[in-house]
Short mmCIF file of C-alpha atoms in Angstrom, two decimals:
data_model
loop_
_atom_site.label_atom_id
_atom_site.label_comp_id
_atom_site.label_asym_id
_atom_site.label_seq_id
_atom_site.Cartn_x
_atom_site.Cartn_y
_atom_site.Cartn_z
CA MET R 5 -92.74 26.25 -46.20
CA ALA R 6 -92.15 29.22 -48.47
CA GLY R 7 -88.60 30.52 -48.71
CA SER R 8 -87.64 34.18 -48.46
CA ASP R 9 -89.34 36.50 -50.95
CA GLU R 10 -85.99 37.63 -52.40
CA VAL R 11 -84.75 34.08 -53.01
CA ASN R 12 -88.06 33.05 -54.55
CA ARG R 13 -88.18 36.10 -56.83
CA ASN R 14 -84.63 35.48 -58.08
CA GLU R 15 -85.31 31.80 -58.74
CA CYS R 16 -88.55 32.64 -60.52
CA LYS R 17 -86.85 35.19 -62.80
CA THR R 18 -84.39 32.58 -64.05
CA VAL R 19 -87.26 30.41 -65.35
CA VAL R 20 -90.03 32.82 -66.35
CA PRO R 21 -89.83 35.24 -69.32
CA LEU R 22 -89.62 38.83 -68.09
CA ASN R 23 -92.97 39.99 -69.47
CA THR R 24 -94.72 36.96 -67.98
CA TRP R 25 -92.99 37.60 -64.64
CA VAL R 26 -94.17 41.23 -64.69
CA LEU R 27 -97.75 40.26 -65.64
CA ILE R 28 -98.19 37.58 -62.98
CA SER R 29 -96.30 39.58 -60.33
CA ASN R 30 -98.62 42.54 -60.87
CA PHE R 31 -101.60 40.25 -60.41
CA LYS R 32 -100.07 38.91 -57.20
CA VAL R 33 -99.56 42.40 -55.78
CA ALA R 34 -103.14 43.33 -56.60
CA TYR R 35 -104.54 40.08 -55.22
CA ASN R 36 -102.68 40.54 -51.95
CA MET R 37 -104.23 44.01 -51.62
CA LEU R 38 -107.75 42.70 -52.18
CA ARG R 39 -107.84 39.77 -49.75
CA ARG R 40 -108.56 40.65 -46.13
CA PRO R 41 -107.52 38.51 -43.14
CA ASP R 42 -111.14 38.26 -41.98
CA GLY R 43 -112.11 36.52 -45.23
CA THR R 44 -113.76 39.53 -46.84
CA PHE R 45 -112.72 40.97 -50.17
CA ASP R 46 -112.38 44.54 -51.45
CA ARG R 47 -114.65 44.20 -54.45
CA ASP R 48 -114.75 47.92 -55.27
CA LEU R 49 -110.96 48.09 -55.50
CA ALA R 50 -110.92 44.81 -57.46
CA GLU R 51 -113.28 46.27 -60.06
CA TYR R 52 -111.12 49.38 -60.28
CA LEU R 53 -107.89 47.45 -60.74
CA ASP R 54 -109.25 44.85 -63.18
CA ARG R 55 -107.99 45.74 -66.65
CA ARG R 56 -110.98 45.19 -68.89
CA THR R 57 -111.83 45.62 -72.54
CA PRO R 58 -115.22 46.19 -74.20
CA ALA R 59 -116.80 43.77 -76.63
CA ASN R 60 -116.32 44.61 -80.30
CA ALA R 61 -119.16 44.15 -82.77
CA HIS R 62 -116.82 45.11 -85.60
CA PRO R 63 -114.25 42.34 -86.06
CA THR R 64 -110.65 42.70 -84.94
CA GLU R 65 -108.28 40.26 -86.65
CA GLY R 66 -111.27 38.24 -87.81
CA VAL R 67 -113.02 37.94 -84.43
CA ALA R 68 -116.10 39.84 -83.26
CA SER R 69 -117.70 39.73 -79.81
CA PHE R 70 -120.76 40.93 -77.93
CA ASP R 71 -122.08 40.79 -74.39
CA HIS R 72 -125.43 39.19 -73.63
CA VAL R 73 -127.42 38.57 -70.44
CA ILE R 74 -128.73 35.01 -70.28
CA ASP R 75 -130.31 35.01 -66.81
CA GLN R 76 -131.87 38.26 -65.63
CA SER R 77 -132.69 36.84 -62.18
CA VAL R 78 -129.03 36.79 -61.13
CA GLY R 79 -127.61 39.12 -63.77
CA LEU R 80 -125.65 36.33 -65.43
CA GLY R 81 -123.97 37.48 -68.61
CA VAL R 82 -121.75 35.97 -71.24
CA ARG R 83 -119.41 37.36 -73.86
CA ILE R 84 -119.82 35.58 -77.18
CA TYR R 85 -116.96 35.47 -79.68
CA ARG R 86 -117.23 34.32 -83.28
CA ALA R 87 -115.10 34.27 -86.39
CA VAL R 88 -116.10 36.82 -89.00
CA ALA R 89 -114.75 36.92 -92.53
CA ALA R 90 -112.90 40.08 -93.50
CA PRO R 91 -115.18 42.64 -95.24
CA ALA R 92 -115.15 42.20 -98.98
CA ASN R 93 -115.49 45.87 -99.77
CA GLY R 94 -116.09 49.20 -98.13
CA ALA R 95 -118.96 50.14 -95.87
CA ALA R 96 -121.32 47.46 -97.17
CA GLY R 97 -118.83 44.75 -96.31
CA ALA R 98 -118.25 46.22 -92.87
CA ALA R 99 -121.98 46.38 -92.22
CA ALA R 100 -122.35 42.76 -93.22
CA ALA R 101 -119.51 41.77 -90.92
CA THR R 102 -121.11 43.41 -87.88
CA LEU R 103 -124.08 41.10 -87.85
CA PRO R 104 -126.61 42.42 -85.31
CA ILE R 105 -126.76 40.47 -82.10
CA LEU R 106 -130.39 39.47 -82.42
CA GLU R 107 -129.89 38.36 -86.00
CA PHE R 108 -127.00 36.13 -84.95
CA LEU R 109 -128.88 34.65 -82.01
CA THR R 110 -131.91 33.85 -84.18
CA GLY R 111 -129.88 32.42 -87.05
CA ALA R 112 -130.10 28.89 -88.44
CA PRO R 113 -127.67 26.08 -87.58
CA SER R 114 -124.42 25.95 -89.53
CA ALA R 115 -124.21 23.27 -92.21
CA ASP R 116 -120.56 22.55 -91.35
CA PRO R 117 -119.66 21.14 -87.93
CA LEU R 118 -118.19 23.78 -85.66
CA PRO R 119 -117.13 23.71 -82.02
CA VAL R 120 -118.76 25.84 -79.35
CA ILE R 121 -116.42 26.37 -76.39
CA ILE R 122 -117.98 27.46 -73.11
CA PHE R 123 -115.10 29.09 -71.26
CA PHE R 124 -114.78 29.85 -67.54
CA HIS R 125 -112.13 32.40 -66.62
CA GLY R 126 -109.70 31.91 -63.77
CA GLY R 127 -109.09 34.01 -60.71
CA SER R 128 -109.53 31.48 -57.88
CA PHE R 129 -113.31 32.03 -57.86
CA ALA R 130 -112.81 35.64 -56.66
CA HIS R 131 -111.02 37.63 -59.37
CA SER R 132 -111.43 38.63 -63.04
CA SER R 133 -114.43 38.54 -65.34
CA SER R 134 -115.43 37.70 -68.89
CA SER R 135 -114.24 41.17 -69.96
CA THR R 136 -110.80 40.99 -68.30
CA LEU R 137 -108.26 41.78 -71.01
CA ILE R 138 -106.09 38.69 -70.65
CA TYR R 139 -109.12 36.41 -70.91
CA ASP R 140 -110.54 38.38 -73.82
CA HIS R 141 -107.25 37.71 -75.63
CA LEU R 142 -107.33 34.02 -74.76
CA CYS R 143 -110.91 33.59 -75.97
CA ARG R 144 -110.04 35.31 -79.25
CA ARG R 145 -107.16 32.89 -79.64
CA PHE R 146 -109.55 29.98 -79.09
CA VAL R 147 -111.82 31.30 -81.85
CA LYS R 148 -108.93 31.57 -84.27
CA LEU R 149 -107.66 28.06 -83.63
CA SER R 150 -111.12 26.43 -83.49
CA LYS R 151 -112.94 28.39 -86.23
CA GLY R 152 -115.95 28.17 -83.94
CA VAL R 153 -117.75 30.12 -81.22
CA VAL R 154 -116.55 30.86 -77.69
CA ILE R 155 -118.96 31.72 -74.89
CA SER R 156 -117.12 33.25 -71.92
CA VAL R 157 -119.21 33.07 -68.75
CA ASP R 158 -119.25 35.99 -66.31
CA TYR R 159 -120.05 33.79 -63.33
CA ARG R 160 -120.71 35.14 -59.85
CA ARG R 161 -117.61 35.34 -57.67
CA ALA R 162 -116.66 34.56 -54.10
CA PRO R 163 -116.74 35.43 -51.27
CA GLU R 164 -119.99 37.28 -51.97
CA HIS R 165 -121.29 34.24 -53.85
CA ARG R 166 -120.07 30.97 -52.38
CA TYR R 167 -120.48 27.38 -53.55
CA PRO R 168 -122.43 26.37 -55.59
CA CYS R 169 -123.08 29.72 -57.34
CA ALA R 170 -120.26 29.44 -59.89
CA TYR R 171 -121.33 25.88 -60.78
CA ASP R 172 -124.97 26.92 -61.07
CA ASP R 173 -123.97 29.73 -63.42
CA GLY R 174 -121.91 27.31 -65.51
CA TRP R 175 -124.87 24.96 -65.74
CA THR R 176 -127.17 27.84 -66.74
CA ALA R 177 -124.74 28.77 -69.51
CA LEU R 178 -124.69 25.20 -70.81
CA LYS R 179 -128.48 24.91 -70.77
CA TRP R 180 -128.78 28.27 -72.51
CA ALA R 181 -126.36 27.20 -75.24
CA LEU R 182 -128.28 23.95 -75.75
CA ALA R 183 -131.43 25.96 -76.45
CA GLN R 184 -129.86 28.15 -79.16
CA PRO R 185 -130.39 26.87 -82.74
CA CYS R 186 -127.71 29.29 -83.98
CA LEU R 187 -125.07 27.34 -82.06
CA ARG R 188 -125.93 23.97 -83.56
CA SER R 189 -124.06 22.65 -86.55
CA GLY R 190 -123.53 19.75 -88.92
CA ALA R 191 -125.95 17.50 -90.75
CA ASP R 192 -127.47 16.44 -87.42
CA ALA R 193 -127.80 20.05 -86.17
CA ARG R 194 -126.29 19.26 -82.77
CA LEU R 195 -124.56 21.51 -80.26
CA ARG R 196 -120.93 20.43 -80.44
CA VAL R 197 -120.00 21.89 -77.08
CA PHE R 198 -116.67 21.80 -75.29
CA LEU R 199 -116.03 23.11 -71.79
CA SER R 200 -112.83 24.90 -70.88
CA GLY R 201 -111.32 27.01 -68.14
CA ASP R 202 -108.16 27.83 -66.26
CA SER R 203 -107.58 27.80 -62.50
CA SER R 204 -111.02 28.02 -60.85
CA GLY R 205 -112.52 27.97 -64.35
CA GLY R 206 -111.05 24.52 -64.94
CA ASN R 207 -112.62 23.39 -61.69
CA ILE R 208 -115.99 24.76 -62.82
CA ALA R 209 -115.66 23.01 -66.19
CA HIS R 210 -115.15 19.67 -64.42
CA HIS R 211 -118.20 20.06 -62.19
CA VAL R 212 -120.45 21.21 -65.03
CA ALA R 213 -119.26 18.25 -67.15
CA ALA R 214 -119.91 15.85 -64.26
CA ARG R 215 -123.46 17.14 -63.89
CA ALA R 216 -123.98 16.87 -67.65
CA ALA R 217 -122.79 13.25 -67.58
CA GLY R 218 -125.27 12.50 -64.82
CA GLU R 219 -128.11 14.00 -66.83
CA GLY R 220 -127.15 12.41 -70.15
CA ILE R 221 -126.05 15.62 -71.88
CA ARG R 222 -123.19 15.09 -74.28
CA ILE R 223 -120.09 17.23 -73.85
CA TYR R 224 -117.63 16.80 -76.71
CA GLY R 225 -114.56 17.48 -74.58
CA ASN R 226 -113.10 19.20 -71.52
CA ILE R 227 -110.02 21.41 -71.83
CA LEU R 228 -108.58 22.25 -68.41
CA LEU R 229 -105.63 24.60 -67.95
CA ASN R 230 -104.00 24.50 -64.51
CA ALA R 231 -107.33 23.49 -63.00
CA MET R 232 -107.73 24.41 -59.34
CA PHE R 233 -108.18 21.42 -57.03
CA GLY R 234 -107.12 20.80 -53.46
CA GLY R 235 -107.51 18.71 -50.32
CA THR R 236 -106.82 18.78 -46.62
CA GLU R 237 -103.64 16.72 -46.90
CA ARG R 238 -100.81 18.65 -48.55
CA ALA R 239 -99.53 17.29 -51.86
CA GLU R 240 -95.78 17.00 -52.35
CA SER R 241 -95.78 19.77 -54.96
CA GLU R 242 -97.61 22.10 -52.57
CA ARG R 243 -94.85 21.71 -50.00
CA ARG R 244 -92.03 21.88 -52.54
CA LEU R 245 -93.28 24.88 -54.54
CA ASP R 246 -94.91 26.90 -51.77
CA GLY R 247 -94.19 30.55 -52.55
CA LYS R 248 -91.59 29.86 -55.24
CA TYR R 249 -93.57 30.69 -58.37
CA PHE R 250 -96.07 33.41 -57.51
CA VAL R 251 -98.47 31.36 -55.35
CA THR R 252 -98.37 30.24 -51.72
CA ILE R 253 -100.35 27.59 -49.87
CA GLN R 254 -101.76 30.38 -47.72
CA ASP R 255 -103.12 32.07 -50.86
CA ARG R 256 -104.86 28.91 -52.00
CA ASP R 257 -106.29 28.21 -48.55
CA TRP R 258 -107.80 31.72 -48.42
CA TYR R 259 -109.61 31.23 -51.73
CA TRP R 260 -110.99 27.84 -50.78
CA LYS R 261 -112.24 29.24 -47.49
CA ALA R 262 -113.87 32.10 -49.41
CA TYR R 263 -115.65 29.79 -51.88
CA LEU R 264 -116.58 26.62 -49.99
CA PRO R 265 -119.53 26.44 -47.58
CA GLU R 266 -118.57 28.05 -44.27
CA ASP R 267 -118.50 24.73 -42.39
CA ALA R 268 -116.56 22.82 -45.07
CA ASP R 269 -112.92 21.83 -45.27
CA ARG R 270 -110.81 21.24 -48.38
CA ASP R 271 -112.00 17.65 -48.76
CA HIS R 272 -115.35 19.04 -49.85
CA PRO R 273 -116.16 17.55 -53.31
CA ALA R 274 -115.92 20.99 -54.91
CA CYS R 275 -112.25 21.15 -53.98
CA ASN R 276 -111.32 17.47 -53.92
CA PRO R 277 -113.67 15.75 -56.40
CA PHE R 278 -112.13 12.27 -55.99
CA GLY R 279 -111.36 12.66 -52.29
CA PRO R 280 -113.01 10.93 -49.32
CA ASN R 281 -116.26 12.86 -49.80
CA GLY R 282 -116.17 12.95 -53.59
CA ARG R 283 -118.32 11.30 -56.21
CA ARG R 284 -116.71 8.81 -58.57
CA LEU R 285 -117.58 8.91 -62.26
CA LYS R 286 -117.25 5.23 -63.12
CA GLY R 287 -120.09 4.11 -65.39
CA LEU R 288 -121.10 7.65 -66.33
CA PRO R 289 -120.64 9.03 -69.87
CA PHE R 290 -118.08 11.59 -68.76
CA THR R 291 -116.42 13.44 -71.61
CA LYS R 292 -112.88 13.13 -72.91
CA SER R 293 -110.41 15.46 -71.21
CA LEU R 294 -107.33 17.40 -72.24
CA ILE R 295 -105.55 18.41 -69.05
CA ILE R 296 -102.80 21.02 -69.25
CA VAL R 297 -100.47 20.96 -66.23
CA SER R 298 -97.72 23.44 -65.38
CA GLY R 299 -94.95 21.66 -63.52
CA LEU R 300 -94.10 24.81 -61.53
CA ASP R 301 -97.66 25.34 -60.31
CA LEU R 302 -97.74 24.30 -56.66
CA THR R 303 -100.99 22.37 -57.27
CA CYS R 304 -99.60 20.37 -60.21
CA ASP R 305 -99.74 17.13 -58.22
CA ARG R 306 -103.43 17.79 -57.58
CA GLN R 307 -104.05 18.10 -61.30
CA LEU R 308 -102.12 14.93 -62.09
CA ALA R 309 -104.04 13.07 -59.39
CA TYR R 310 -107.30 14.35 -60.88
CA ALA R 311 -106.29 12.98 -64.29
CA GLU R 312 -105.43 9.65 -62.70
CA GLY R 313 -108.83 9.61 -60.98
CA LEU R 314 -110.54 9.99 -64.34
CA ARG R 315 -108.45 7.15 -65.77
CA GLU R 316 -109.29 4.90 -62.82
CA ASP R 317 -112.96 5.51 -63.55
CA GLY R 318 -112.46 4.45 -67.17
CA HIS R 319 -112.42 7.80 -68.92
CA ASP R 320 -110.33 9.11 -71.81
CA VAL R 321 -107.67 11.54 -70.62
CA LYS R 322 -104.69 13.20 -72.27
CA VAL R 323 -102.28 15.05 -69.98
CA VAL R 324 -99.91 17.66 -71.35
CA HIS R 325 -97.40 18.17 -68.55
CA ARG R 326 -95.13 21.15 -69.18
CA GLU R 327 -92.61 20.58 -66.41
CA LYS R 328 -90.87 23.97 -66.70
CA ALA R 329 -94.00 26.08 -67.19
CA THR R 330 -95.54 28.30 -64.51
CA ILE R 331 -99.12 29.39 -63.95
CA GLY R 332 -100.50 31.64 -66.68
CA PHE R 333 -98.03 30.60 -69.41
CA TYR R 334 -100.98 30.23 -71.82
CA LEU R 335 -101.86 33.93 -71.48
CA LEU R 336 -98.83 35.21 -73.40
CA SER R 337 -97.41 33.85 -76.66
CA ASN R 338 -93.79 34.19 -75.60
CA THR R 339 -92.75 30.58 -74.91
CA ASP R 340 -92.67 27.23 -76.65
CA HIS R 341 -95.05 26.05 -73.91
CA TYR R 342 -97.72 28.40 -75.20
CA HIS R 343 -97.45 27.46 -78.88
CA GLU R 344 -97.23 23.72 -78.28
CA VAL R 345 -100.23 23.74 -75.94
CA MET R 346 -102.28 25.73 -78.45
CA GLU R 347 -101.46 23.04 -81.02
CA GLU R 348 -102.61 20.38 -78.56
CA ILE R 349 -105.90 22.22 -78.04
CA THR R 350 -106.42 22.58 -81.81
CA ASP R 351 -105.80 18.87 -82.35
CA PHE R 352 -108.12 17.93 -79.47
CA LEU R 353 -110.97 20.04 -80.86
CA GLN R 354 -110.59 18.65 -84.36
CA ALA R 355 -110.35 15.04 -83.17
CA ASN R 356 -113.52 15.24 -81.08
CA LEU R 357 -115.75 17.44 -83.22
CA ILE R 358 -117.74 14.66 -84.89
#
C-alpha cells in the first residue's frame, strides 16, 4: 500500500532532479483534478490545462513540423516533423526551408535510407496530444538523433473513446505512412518505419506492431519507453512502489477501467498481452524491440515481464533498465539516464535501418 504523501514526497525528492520533480508533480496534480470517481473525465478542463505548442513550418534548430489530417471520418490528425537544413542565405533560403506541406507530401522517395518513426504520446490513454509541449520536444529530439521523419499520432483518448480506438488510430497512421511515396527511402524505395511511444503510447506501439506482424507488414523496430502494461494479479514492483514515485496503483486501475471494454478486467489482452487471455507471437515476424524501463516506475516488473515474453516467443529484445530512473526521465535532458538512453535509441535506429 502507498505510504503517507509526505514521506513519499521526501523520498522522491532525494532521487529525482528538482525540475523533473516539479514537472511530473504538476502533471499529477492536474491528472487528479481531471479524473472523476464515477469514471468520467473533465475533458474541457484537460484541454485548458494541457500546455501545447503550434507546429512550425519554419525550422527551429533544424526541425520543421506541420499538422495534417489523415482520416476525416474520425478527425485523426498527425504532426509530422522533419529535419531541414539551415537556410543558405536570406529570404530565398528561408522560403526554400519552409517547403509547402503539399509539396513535401507529394515528393519523391529519398535516395538515402532514412528512418520514419511513428510516435504515440503517453498519458495513460486519457491525457496529452500530439501538440503537447513535452511531446513536441521529444519528437524534435528524435528527429535530431535519427536524421529522419517523425509522425506523432493524435489518437482518440479514453474514456470517451475506449478500446480499440487508440489501436485503430495507430493502425490507420501506419497504413497512411505506407501509402506515402515521400516517406520511402533507399535504393529499394521502402518505408523504413519504426514504432515508438511512452506509457500508453508504448502499449499502442506493441499492439500495432503485433497486428503488422500478423499481416506481413515489416516494422524495422519498436522503441518502448515505460510502456504501460498490467494484469489482475499485482506485480511485486506495484506493491513496493505504490505511491512512492508519482503514481499509485489506484491511478493505474482508473485508467485501465476507462480504456478497456466495460466488462473487461486487467487480464484483457490490451492490458496484459501475454497473460491468460493474450495472444502469443511465436512464429510471427514480430519486429526487434528496444525496451526502456525505469526501475522506479511501479509497473517496471510488467515491462520486464513483457520483454521476457517476447524472448520466450523467439524475438530480438534489448532491455535498457535504468534502476534509479523514474517515469518521464526521457522528457528532460537533466540526467545521465536521459543522455544514455538517447544514445541507445540512436544506435538502435542505425543498426536496424537497412
